[in-house]
Coordinates of C-alpha atoms in Angstrom, one line a residue:
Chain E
X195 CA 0.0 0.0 0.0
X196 CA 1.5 3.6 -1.0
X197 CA 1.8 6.1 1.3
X198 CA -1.3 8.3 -0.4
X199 CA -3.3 5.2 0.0
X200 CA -2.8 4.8 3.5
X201 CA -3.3 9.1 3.3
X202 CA -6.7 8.8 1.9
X203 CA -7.8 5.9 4.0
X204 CA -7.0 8.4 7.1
X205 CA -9.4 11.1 5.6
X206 CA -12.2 8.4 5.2
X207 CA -11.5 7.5 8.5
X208 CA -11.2 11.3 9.5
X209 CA -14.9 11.5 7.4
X210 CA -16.4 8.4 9.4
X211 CA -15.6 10.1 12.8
X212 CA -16.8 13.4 11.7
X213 CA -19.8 11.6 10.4
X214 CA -20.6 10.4 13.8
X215 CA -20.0 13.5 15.6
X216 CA -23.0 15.0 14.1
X217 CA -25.4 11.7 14.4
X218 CA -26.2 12.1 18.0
X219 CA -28.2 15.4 17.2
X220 CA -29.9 14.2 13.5
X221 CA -31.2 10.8 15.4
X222 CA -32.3 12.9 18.6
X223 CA -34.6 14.5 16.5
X224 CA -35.4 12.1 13.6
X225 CA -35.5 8.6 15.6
X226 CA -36.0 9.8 18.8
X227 CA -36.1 6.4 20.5
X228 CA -33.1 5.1 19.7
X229 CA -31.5 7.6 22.1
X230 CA -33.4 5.1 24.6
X231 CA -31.0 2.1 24.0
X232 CA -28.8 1.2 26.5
X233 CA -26.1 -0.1 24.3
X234 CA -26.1 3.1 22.9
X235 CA -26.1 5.4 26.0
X236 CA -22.0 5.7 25.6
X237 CA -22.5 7.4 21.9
X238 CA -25.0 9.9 22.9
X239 CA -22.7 11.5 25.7
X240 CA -21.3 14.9 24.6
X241 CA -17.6 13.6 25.7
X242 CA -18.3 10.5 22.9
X243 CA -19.2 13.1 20.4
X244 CA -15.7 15.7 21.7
X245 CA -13.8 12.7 21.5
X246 CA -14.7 12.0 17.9
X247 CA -14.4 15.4 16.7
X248 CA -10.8 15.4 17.9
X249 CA -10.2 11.8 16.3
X250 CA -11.6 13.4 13.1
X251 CA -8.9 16.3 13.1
X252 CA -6.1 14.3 13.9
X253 CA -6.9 11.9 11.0
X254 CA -7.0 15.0 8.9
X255 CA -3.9 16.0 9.9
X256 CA -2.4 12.4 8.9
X257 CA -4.2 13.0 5.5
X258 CA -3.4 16.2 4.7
X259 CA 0.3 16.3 5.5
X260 CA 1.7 13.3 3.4
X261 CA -0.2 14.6 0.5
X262 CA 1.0 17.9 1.2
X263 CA 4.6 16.6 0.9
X264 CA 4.5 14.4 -1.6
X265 CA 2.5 17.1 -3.7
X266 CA 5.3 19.6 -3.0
X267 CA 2.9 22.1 -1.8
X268 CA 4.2 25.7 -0.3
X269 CA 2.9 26.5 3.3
X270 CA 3.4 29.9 3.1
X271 CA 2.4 29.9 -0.6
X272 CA -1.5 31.9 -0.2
X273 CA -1.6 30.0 -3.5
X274 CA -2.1 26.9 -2.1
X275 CA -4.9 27.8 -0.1
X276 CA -6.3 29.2 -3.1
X277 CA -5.8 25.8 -5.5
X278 CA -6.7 23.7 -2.5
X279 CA -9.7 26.0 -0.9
X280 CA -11.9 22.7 0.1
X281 CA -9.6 20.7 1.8
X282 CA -7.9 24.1 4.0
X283 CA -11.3 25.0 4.7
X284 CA -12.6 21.8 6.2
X285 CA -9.0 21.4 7.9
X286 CA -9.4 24.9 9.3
X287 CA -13.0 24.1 10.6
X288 CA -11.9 20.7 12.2
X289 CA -9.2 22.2 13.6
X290 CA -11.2 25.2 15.2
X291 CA -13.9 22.5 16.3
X292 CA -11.3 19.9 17.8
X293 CA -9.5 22.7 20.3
X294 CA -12.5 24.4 21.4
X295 CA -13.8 20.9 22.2
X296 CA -13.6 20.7 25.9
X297 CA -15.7 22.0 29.1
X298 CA -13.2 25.1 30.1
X299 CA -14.0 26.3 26.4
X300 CA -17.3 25.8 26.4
X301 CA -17.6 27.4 29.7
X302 CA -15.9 30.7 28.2
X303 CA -17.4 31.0 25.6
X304 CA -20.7 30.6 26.1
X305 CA -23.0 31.3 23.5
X306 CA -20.2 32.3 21.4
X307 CA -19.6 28.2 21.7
X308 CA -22.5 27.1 20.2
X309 CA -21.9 29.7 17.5
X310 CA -18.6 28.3 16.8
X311 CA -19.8 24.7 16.4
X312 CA -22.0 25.4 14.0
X313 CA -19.2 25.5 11.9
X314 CA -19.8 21.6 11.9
X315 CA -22.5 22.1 9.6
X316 CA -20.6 24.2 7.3
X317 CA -17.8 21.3 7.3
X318 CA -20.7 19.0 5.4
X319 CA -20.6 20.9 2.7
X320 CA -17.5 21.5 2.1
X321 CA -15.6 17.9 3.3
X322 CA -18.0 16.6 0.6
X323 CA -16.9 19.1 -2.2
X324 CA -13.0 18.8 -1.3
X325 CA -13.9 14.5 -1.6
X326 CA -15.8 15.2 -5.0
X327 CA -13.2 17.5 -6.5
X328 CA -9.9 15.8 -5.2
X329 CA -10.7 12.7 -6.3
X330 CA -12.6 13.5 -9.8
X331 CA -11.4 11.5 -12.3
X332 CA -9.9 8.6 -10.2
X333 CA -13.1 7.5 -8.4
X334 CA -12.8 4.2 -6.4
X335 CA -15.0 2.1 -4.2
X336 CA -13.7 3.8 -1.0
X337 CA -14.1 7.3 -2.7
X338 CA -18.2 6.3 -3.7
X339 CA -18.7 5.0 -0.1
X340 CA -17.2 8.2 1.1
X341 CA -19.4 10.5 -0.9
X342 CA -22.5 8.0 -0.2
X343 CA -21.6 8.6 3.5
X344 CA -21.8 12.0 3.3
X345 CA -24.4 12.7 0.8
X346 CA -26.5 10.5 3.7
X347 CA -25.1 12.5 6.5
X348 CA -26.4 15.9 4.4
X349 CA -29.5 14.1 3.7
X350 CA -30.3 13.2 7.7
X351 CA -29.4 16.9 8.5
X352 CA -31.9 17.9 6.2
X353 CA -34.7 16.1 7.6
X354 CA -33.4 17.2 11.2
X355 CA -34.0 20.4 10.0
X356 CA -37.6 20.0 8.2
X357 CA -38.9 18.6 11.2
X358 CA -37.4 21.1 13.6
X359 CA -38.9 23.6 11.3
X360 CA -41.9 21.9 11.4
X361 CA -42.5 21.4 14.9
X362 CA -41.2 25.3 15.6
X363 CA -44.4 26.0 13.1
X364 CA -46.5 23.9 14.6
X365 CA -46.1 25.4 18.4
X366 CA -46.5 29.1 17.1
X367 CA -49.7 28.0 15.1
X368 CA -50.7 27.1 18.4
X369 CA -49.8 30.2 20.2
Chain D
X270 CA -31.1 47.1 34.7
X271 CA -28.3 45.5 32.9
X272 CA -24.6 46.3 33.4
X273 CA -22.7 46.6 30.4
X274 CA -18.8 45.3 30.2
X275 CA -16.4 47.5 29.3
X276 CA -15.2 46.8 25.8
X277 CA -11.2 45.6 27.1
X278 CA -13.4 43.0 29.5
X279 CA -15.5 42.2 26.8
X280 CA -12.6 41.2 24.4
X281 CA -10.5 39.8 27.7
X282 CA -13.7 36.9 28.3
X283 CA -14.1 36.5 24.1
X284 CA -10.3 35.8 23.2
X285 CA -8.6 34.7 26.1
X286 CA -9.2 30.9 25.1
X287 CA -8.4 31.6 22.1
X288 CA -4.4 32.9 22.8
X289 CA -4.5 29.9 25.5
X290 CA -5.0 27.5 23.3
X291 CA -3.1 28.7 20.7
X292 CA -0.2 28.7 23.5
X293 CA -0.9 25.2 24.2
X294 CA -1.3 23.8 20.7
X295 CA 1.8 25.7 19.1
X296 CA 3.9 24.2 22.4
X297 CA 2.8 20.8 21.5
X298 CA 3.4 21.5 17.9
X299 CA 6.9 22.6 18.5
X300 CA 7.9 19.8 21.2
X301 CA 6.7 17.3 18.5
X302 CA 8.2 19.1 14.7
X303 CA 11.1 19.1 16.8
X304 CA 11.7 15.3 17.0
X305 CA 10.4 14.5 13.8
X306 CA 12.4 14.5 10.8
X307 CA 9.3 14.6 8.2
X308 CA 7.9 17.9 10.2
X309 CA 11.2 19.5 10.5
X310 CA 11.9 19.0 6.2
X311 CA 8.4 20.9 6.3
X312 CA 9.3 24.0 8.6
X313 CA 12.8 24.0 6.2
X314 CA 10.4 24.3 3.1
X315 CA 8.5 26.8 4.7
X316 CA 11.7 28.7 5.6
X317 CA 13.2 28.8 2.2
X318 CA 9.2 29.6 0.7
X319 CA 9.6 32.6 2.6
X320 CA 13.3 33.7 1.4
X321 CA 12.2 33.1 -2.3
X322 CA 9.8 35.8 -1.5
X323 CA 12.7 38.4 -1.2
X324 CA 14.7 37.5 -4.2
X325 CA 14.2 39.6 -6.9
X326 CA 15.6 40.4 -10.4
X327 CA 17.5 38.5 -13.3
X328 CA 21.4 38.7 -14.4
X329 CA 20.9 38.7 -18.0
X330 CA 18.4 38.8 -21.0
X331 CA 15.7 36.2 -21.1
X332 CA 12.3 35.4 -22.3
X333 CA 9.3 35.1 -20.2
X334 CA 6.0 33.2 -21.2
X335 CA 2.8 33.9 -19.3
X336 CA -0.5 31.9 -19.8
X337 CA -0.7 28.8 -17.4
X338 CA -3.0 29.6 -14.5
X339 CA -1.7 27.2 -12.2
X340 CA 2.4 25.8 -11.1
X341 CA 4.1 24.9 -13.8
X342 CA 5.4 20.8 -13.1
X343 CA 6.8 19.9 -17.0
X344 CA 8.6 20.8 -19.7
X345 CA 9.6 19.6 -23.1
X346 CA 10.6 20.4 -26.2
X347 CA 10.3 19.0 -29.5
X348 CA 13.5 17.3 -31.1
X349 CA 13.8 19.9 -33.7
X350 CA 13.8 22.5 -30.9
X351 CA 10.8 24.5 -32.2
X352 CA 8.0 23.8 -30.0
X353 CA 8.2 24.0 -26.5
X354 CA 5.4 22.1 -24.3
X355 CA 4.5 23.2 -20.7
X356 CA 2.3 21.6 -18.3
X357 CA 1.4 22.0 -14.5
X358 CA -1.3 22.2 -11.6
X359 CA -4.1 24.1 -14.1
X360 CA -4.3 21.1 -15.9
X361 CA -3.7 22.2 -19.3
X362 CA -0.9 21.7 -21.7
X363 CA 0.4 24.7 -23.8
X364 CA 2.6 24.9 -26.8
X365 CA 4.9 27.7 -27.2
X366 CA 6.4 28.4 -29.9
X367 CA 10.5 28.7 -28.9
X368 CA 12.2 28.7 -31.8
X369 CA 10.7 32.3 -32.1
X370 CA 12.0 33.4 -28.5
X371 CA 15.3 32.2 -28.6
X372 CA 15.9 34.0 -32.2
X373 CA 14.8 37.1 -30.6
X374 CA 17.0 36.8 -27.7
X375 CA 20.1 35.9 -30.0
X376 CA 19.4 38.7 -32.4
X377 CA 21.6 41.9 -31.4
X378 CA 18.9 44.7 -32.2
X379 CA 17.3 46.0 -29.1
X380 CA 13.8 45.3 -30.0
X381 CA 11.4 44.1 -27.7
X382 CA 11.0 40.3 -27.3
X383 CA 7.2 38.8 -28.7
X384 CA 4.9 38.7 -26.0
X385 CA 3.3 35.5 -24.7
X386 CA 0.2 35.9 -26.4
X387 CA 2.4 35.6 -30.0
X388 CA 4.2 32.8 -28.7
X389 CA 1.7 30.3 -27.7
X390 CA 0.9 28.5 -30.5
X391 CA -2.1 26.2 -29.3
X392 CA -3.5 24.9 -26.1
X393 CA -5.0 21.8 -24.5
X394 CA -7.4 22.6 -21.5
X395 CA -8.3 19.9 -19.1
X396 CA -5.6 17.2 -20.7
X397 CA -6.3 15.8 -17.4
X398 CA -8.9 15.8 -14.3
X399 CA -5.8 17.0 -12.2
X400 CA -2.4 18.7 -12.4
X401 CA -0.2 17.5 -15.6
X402 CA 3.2 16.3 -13.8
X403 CA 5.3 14.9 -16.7
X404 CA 5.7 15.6 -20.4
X405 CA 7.9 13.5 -22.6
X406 CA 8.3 13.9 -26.5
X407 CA 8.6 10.9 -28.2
X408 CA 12.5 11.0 -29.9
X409 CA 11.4 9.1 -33.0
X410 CA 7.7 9.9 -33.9
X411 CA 5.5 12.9 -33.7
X412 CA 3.9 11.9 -30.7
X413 CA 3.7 13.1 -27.0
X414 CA 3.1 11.8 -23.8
X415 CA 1.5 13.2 -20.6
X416 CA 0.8 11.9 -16.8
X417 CA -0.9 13.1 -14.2
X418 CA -2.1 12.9 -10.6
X419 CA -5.4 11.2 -12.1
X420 CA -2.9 8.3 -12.4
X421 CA -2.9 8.3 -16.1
X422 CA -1.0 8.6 -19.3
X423 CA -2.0 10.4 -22.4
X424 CA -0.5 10.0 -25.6
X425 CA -1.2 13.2 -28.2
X426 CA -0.4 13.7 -31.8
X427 CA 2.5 16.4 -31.7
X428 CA 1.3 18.0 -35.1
X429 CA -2.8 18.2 -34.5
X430 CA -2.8 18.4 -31.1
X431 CA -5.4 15.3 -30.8
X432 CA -5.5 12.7 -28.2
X433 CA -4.0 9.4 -29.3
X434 CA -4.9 7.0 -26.6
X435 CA -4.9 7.0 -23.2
X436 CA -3.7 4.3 -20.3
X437 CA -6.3 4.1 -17.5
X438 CA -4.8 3.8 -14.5
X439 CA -1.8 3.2 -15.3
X440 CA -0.4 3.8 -11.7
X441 CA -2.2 2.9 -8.8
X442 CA -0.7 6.1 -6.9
X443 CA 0.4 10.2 -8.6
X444 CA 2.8 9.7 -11.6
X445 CA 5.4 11.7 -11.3
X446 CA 8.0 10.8 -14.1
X447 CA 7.8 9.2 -17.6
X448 CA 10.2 9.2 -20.4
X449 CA 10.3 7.6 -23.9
X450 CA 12.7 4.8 -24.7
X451 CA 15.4 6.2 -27.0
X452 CA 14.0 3.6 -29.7
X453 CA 10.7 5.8 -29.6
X454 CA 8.8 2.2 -28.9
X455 CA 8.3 2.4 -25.4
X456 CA 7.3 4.8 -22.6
X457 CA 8.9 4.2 -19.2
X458 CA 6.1 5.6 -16.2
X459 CA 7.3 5.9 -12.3
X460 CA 5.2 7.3 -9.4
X461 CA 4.3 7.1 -5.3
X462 CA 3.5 3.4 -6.3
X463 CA 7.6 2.5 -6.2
X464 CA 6.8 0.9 -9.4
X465 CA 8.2 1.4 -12.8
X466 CA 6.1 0.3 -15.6
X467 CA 7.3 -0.1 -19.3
X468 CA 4.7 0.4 -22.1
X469 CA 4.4 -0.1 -25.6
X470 CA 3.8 3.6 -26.7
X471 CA 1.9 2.8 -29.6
X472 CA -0.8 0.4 -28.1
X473 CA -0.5 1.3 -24.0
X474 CA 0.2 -2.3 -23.8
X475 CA 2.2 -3.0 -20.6
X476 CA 5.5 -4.7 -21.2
X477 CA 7.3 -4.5 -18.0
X478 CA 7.4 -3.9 -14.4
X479 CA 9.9 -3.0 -12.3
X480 CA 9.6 -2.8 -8.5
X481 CA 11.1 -0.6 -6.9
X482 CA 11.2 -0.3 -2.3
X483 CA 10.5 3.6 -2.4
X484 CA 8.4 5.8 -4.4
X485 CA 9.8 6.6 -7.7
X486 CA 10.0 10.4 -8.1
X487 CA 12.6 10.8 -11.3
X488 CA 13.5 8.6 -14.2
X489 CA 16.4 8.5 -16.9
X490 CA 16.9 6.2 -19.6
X491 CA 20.5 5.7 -21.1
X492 CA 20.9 6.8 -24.8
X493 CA 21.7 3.4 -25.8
X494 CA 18.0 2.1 -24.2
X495 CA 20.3 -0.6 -21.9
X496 CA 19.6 1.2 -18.5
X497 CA 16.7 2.7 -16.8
X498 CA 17.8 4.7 -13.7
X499 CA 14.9 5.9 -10.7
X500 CA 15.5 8.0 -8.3
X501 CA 13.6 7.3 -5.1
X502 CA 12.1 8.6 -1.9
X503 CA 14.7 7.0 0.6
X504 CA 17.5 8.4 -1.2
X505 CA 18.5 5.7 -3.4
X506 CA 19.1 5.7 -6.8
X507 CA 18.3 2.3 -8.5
X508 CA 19.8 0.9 -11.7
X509 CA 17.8 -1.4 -13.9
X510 CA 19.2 -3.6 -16.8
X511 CA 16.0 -2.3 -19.0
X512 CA 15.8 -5.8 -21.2
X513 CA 16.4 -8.0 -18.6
X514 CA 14.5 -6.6 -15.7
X515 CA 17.6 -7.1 -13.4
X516 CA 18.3 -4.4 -10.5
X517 CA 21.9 -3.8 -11.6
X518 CA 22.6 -1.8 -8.7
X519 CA 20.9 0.3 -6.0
X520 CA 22.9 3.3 -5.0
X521 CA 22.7 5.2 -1.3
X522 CA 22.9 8.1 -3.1
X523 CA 21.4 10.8 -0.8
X524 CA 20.5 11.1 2.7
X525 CA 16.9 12.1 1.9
X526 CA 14.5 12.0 -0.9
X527 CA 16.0 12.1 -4.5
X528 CA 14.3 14.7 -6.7
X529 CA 15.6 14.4 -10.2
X530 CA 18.0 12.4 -11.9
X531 CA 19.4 12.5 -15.1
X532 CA 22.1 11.1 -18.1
X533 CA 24.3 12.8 -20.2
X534 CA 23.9 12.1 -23.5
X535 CA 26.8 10.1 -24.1
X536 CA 25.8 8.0 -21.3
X537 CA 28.7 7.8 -19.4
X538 CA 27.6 10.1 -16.3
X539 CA 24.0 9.8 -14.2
X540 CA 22.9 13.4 -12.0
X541 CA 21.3 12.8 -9.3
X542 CA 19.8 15.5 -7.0
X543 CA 18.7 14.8 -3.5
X544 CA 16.8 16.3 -0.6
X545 CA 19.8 16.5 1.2
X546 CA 21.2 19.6 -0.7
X547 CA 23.2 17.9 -3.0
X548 CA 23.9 17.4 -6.8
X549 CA 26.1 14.2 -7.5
X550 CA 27.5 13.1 -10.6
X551 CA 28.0 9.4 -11.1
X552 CA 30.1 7.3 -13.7
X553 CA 27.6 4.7 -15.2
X554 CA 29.2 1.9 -15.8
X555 CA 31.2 1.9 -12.1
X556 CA 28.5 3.3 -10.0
X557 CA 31.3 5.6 -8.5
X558 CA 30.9 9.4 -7.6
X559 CA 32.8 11.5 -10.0
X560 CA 32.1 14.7 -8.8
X561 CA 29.4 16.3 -5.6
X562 CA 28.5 19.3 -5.8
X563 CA 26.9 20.9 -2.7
X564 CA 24.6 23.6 -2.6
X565 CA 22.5 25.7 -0.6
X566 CA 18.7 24.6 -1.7
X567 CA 17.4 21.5 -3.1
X568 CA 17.8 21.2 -6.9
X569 CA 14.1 20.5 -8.0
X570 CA 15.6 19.1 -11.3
X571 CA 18.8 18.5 -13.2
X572 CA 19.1 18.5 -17.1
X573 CA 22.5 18.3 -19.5
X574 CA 22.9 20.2 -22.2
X575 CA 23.0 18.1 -25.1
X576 CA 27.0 18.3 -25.5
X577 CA 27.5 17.2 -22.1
X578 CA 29.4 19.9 -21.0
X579 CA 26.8 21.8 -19.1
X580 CA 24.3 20.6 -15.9
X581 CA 21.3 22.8 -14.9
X582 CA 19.5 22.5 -12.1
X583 CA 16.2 24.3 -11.3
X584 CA 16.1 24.7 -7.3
X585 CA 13.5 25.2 -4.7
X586 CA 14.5 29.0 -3.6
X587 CA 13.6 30.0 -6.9
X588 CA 16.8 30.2 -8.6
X589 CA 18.1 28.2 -11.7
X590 CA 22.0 27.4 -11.6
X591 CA 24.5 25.9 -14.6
X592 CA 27.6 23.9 -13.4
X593 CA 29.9 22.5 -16.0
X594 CA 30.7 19.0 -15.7
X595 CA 33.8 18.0 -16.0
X596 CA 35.0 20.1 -12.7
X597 CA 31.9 21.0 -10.7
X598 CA 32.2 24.5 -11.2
X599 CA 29.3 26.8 -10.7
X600 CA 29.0 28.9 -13.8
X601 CA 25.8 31.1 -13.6
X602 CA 23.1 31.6 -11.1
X603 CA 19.6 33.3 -13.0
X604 CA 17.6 34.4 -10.7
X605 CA 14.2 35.2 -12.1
X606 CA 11.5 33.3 -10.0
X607 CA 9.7 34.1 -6.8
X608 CA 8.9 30.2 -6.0
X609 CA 10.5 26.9 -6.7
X610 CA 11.8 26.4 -9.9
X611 CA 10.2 22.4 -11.0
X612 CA 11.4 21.5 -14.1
X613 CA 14.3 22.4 -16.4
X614 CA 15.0 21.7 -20.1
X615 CA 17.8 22.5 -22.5
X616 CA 16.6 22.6 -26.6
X617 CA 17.6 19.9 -28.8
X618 CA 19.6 22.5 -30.5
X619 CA 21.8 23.7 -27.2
X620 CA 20.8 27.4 -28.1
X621 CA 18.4 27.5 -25.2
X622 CA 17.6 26.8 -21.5
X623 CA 14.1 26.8 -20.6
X624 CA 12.7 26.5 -17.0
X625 CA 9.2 26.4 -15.3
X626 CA 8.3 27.7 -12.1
X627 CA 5.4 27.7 -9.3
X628 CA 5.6 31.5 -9.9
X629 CA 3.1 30.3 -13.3
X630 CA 5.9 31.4 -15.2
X631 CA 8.3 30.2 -17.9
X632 CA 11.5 31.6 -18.4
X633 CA 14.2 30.9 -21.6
X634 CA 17.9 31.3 -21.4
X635 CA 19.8 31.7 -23.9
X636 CA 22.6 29.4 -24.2
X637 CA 26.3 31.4 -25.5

């Protein structure tokens, strides 16, 4: 296995986890009662969902940098962030997500927090654009997965959102 | 009633994490680039990124071509040293017309050289879904190749500009090297896969594999088609018998990563440039280092001039060096790029040395 293999199967891994992170909420709200399962008690905690938003960055990081290497790209070169706008963005927002992950951030910022983690959402969007235009034109079975994953993921947010907009509706029609 | 923070408080509570953290994470980022070798070859990257930034202007008259949108990763040029053909990140190939450049850079009158827009003679867009890293012209035929990061291999008619064939994945991995047999019957391919595969250029049929322990990032073929030389990640420079298949000999050429290599044409010395800072200059048929030449940067890529005398290298802070041979001896330095100079190429014809840059733009030398 080359190195960029082993590269992109730590972004799908890096995906996967990021994937998760944002499962908890969609299935609070679209399958409410599987939040009721014991064996699934551990991945509903907040620390489970910290923990794999940190995972997901530092699998990032293991993607990005031997590809970064072996591409010869400049870090100080803007132009690189330019050419490779998806995958600096997402890194960026992982990055910003992973170290504000823990209880003595959260308690500082506040609201501000919850602002700042909505970043996640953004990160859907564009992890999904830097997968589609990175790998266009050498698509593979891990690559489909990958983009099924998070076309899914997009999807289930989606429908979180309908029905929170939906039941928002509902409780001021009966105001 | 509400009591409103002053706006220092305010900006205290909202961004004291945020220098904390950064504190913390730049500590642990330090502590850990500092014991690993892969992290500290970044930071030296970054370093000499950043002093490319404050060179600035060229020693002597030269051409300058402006059109790709993107780094530039390959050149070539044709074998009657008319047509040069460029290639990089913005995934299209170019033509340039070169013959025209270097005649006005010869000529004595003070006239202004042809812009870039008179020079280009054609262009392909999207050649491939990503970045174009290798060009070879076939010696024998009108024909072309080109690889890419989409892991494949394009063969184009030189005259109309139309797409011959291509080799689906013909790499598992990025290709970053391919060169034609000297025969014109076979194209030699090398990338992050540490395999070299040999095709046969007018069907894409594969012919032969060689395996390599690294990934392959330069390739050479001897004039007389009997040896196919790789230069590879660890440092080693690996010598194939090309009809037999046999690894003749792997050198420990270079403490890190080999960039380039490259054979004069009579075949009698291999160039190989390394990581490590270092040019080296091998006799082919001992495997013994004739000549190393040190130098401050790391020589992106190394080309001879077709009489042998002369090396070029195109280097990572931006400038683009010519040593002679025999001795080692530095002979000019250009500088005339404000990034990493990626490929180098001298014309068929010896008039001319071209080079293209991650500054988007090509520059010609010419050659006295």
């Amino acid at each position: 296995m080359t190195s960029t293999q082993i590269a992109n199967i730590l972004g799908c891994l890096a995906l996967i986890a990021y994937a998760l992170t944002l499962m908890p909420g969609i299935f609070r709200v679209v399958v409410p009662s599987i939040t009721h399962k014991q064996a699934l008690k551990e991945f509903f905690k907040p620390a489970m969902r910290q923990q794999l938003g940190i995972a997901s960055f530092v699998l990032a990081v293991g993607h990005a940098v031997p590809i970064a290497m072996h591409r010869r790209f400049q870090i100080l070169n803007p132009e690189t962030y330019v050419f490779y706008f998806h995958g600096a963005l997402g890194l960026a927002i992982l990055a910003a997500l992973a170290i504000t992950s823990n209880r003595w951030s959260q308690r500082t910022l506040k609201k501000d927090w919850k602002k700042l983690h909505n970043l996640t959402y953004l990160a859907m969007f564009v992890l999904t654009w830097h997968v589609i235009s990175a790998m266009w034109g050498k698509w593979n079975r891990l690559t489909v997965a990958m983009i099924e994953l998070m076309l899914v993921t997009i999807g289930l947010f989606l429908l979180r959102k309908a029905i929170e907009y939906t039941r928002k509706s509902g409780k001021k029609a009966a105001v | 009633m509400t009591m409103k923070l002053p706006l220092s408080a305010k900006f205290n509570v909202r961004f004291r994490w945020i220098y904390l953290h950064s504190l913390l994470v730049g500590l642990a980022v330090v502590s850990f680039s500092m014991t690993n070798p892969i992290i500290c070859d970044l930071f030296e990257r970054v370093i000499n990124s950043h002093q490319n930034k404050i060179k600035l202007s060229s020693g002597s008259r030269h051409g300058e071509l402006l059109g790709h949108h993107g780094w530039i990763y390959a050149l070539a040029i044709s074998p009657n040293s008319n047509t040069l053909i460029s290639g990089g990140f913005d995934k299209s190939i170019k033509f340039w017309n070169l013959s025209r450049v270097v005649k006005a850079l010869n000529s004595k009158s003070t006239e202004s050289l042809p812009k870039s827009q008179q020079i280009l003679e054609g262009s392909i867009q999207d050649a491939h879904n990503t970045a174009v890293s290798a060009i070879a012209i076939n010696p024998k035929k009108p024909v072309f190749a080109t690889a890419g990061w989409d892991n494949r291999i394009k063969f184009w008619d030189l005259d109309n500009k139309d797409l011959v064939h291509t080799i689906e994945g013909a790499h598992v991995d990025d290709i970053n090297a391919i060169a034609f047999t000297p025969d014109g019957d076979g194209l030699l391919s090398a990338g992050l896969d540490n395999v070299v595969h040999l095709w046969h250029a007018a069907t894409g049929v594969l012919l032969q594999k060689f395996v390599s322990n690294s990934p392959i990032h330069a390739l050479a073929v001897t004039p007389n088609g009997k040896l196919l030389v790789a230069g590879q990640e660890n440092g080693q420079v690996s010598i194939w018998n090309l009809h037999t298949g046999k690894l003749l000999t792997p050198l420990a050429a270079h403490q890190h990563k080999v960039s380039s290599v490259a054979i004069s044409p009579d075949g009698e010395i291999i160039a190989s440039s390394g990581a490590d800072k270092t040019i080296k200059l091998w006799q082919t048929d001992k495997n013994v280092l004739k000549e190393e030449i040190l130098i401050t940067t790391v020589a992106c890529m190394l080309a001879f001039s077709p009489d042998g005398k002369l090396i070029a290298s195109g280097n990572e802070d931006g400038t683009i060096k010519v040593w002679r041979v025999a001795d080692g001896r530095l002979l000019h330095t250009w500088v005339n790029h404000k990034n990493v100079v990626w490929t180098v190429a001298f014309s068929p014809d010896g008039k001319a040395l071209v080079a293209g840059s991650q500054d988007k733009k090509i520059s010609i030398w010419p050659i006295q």
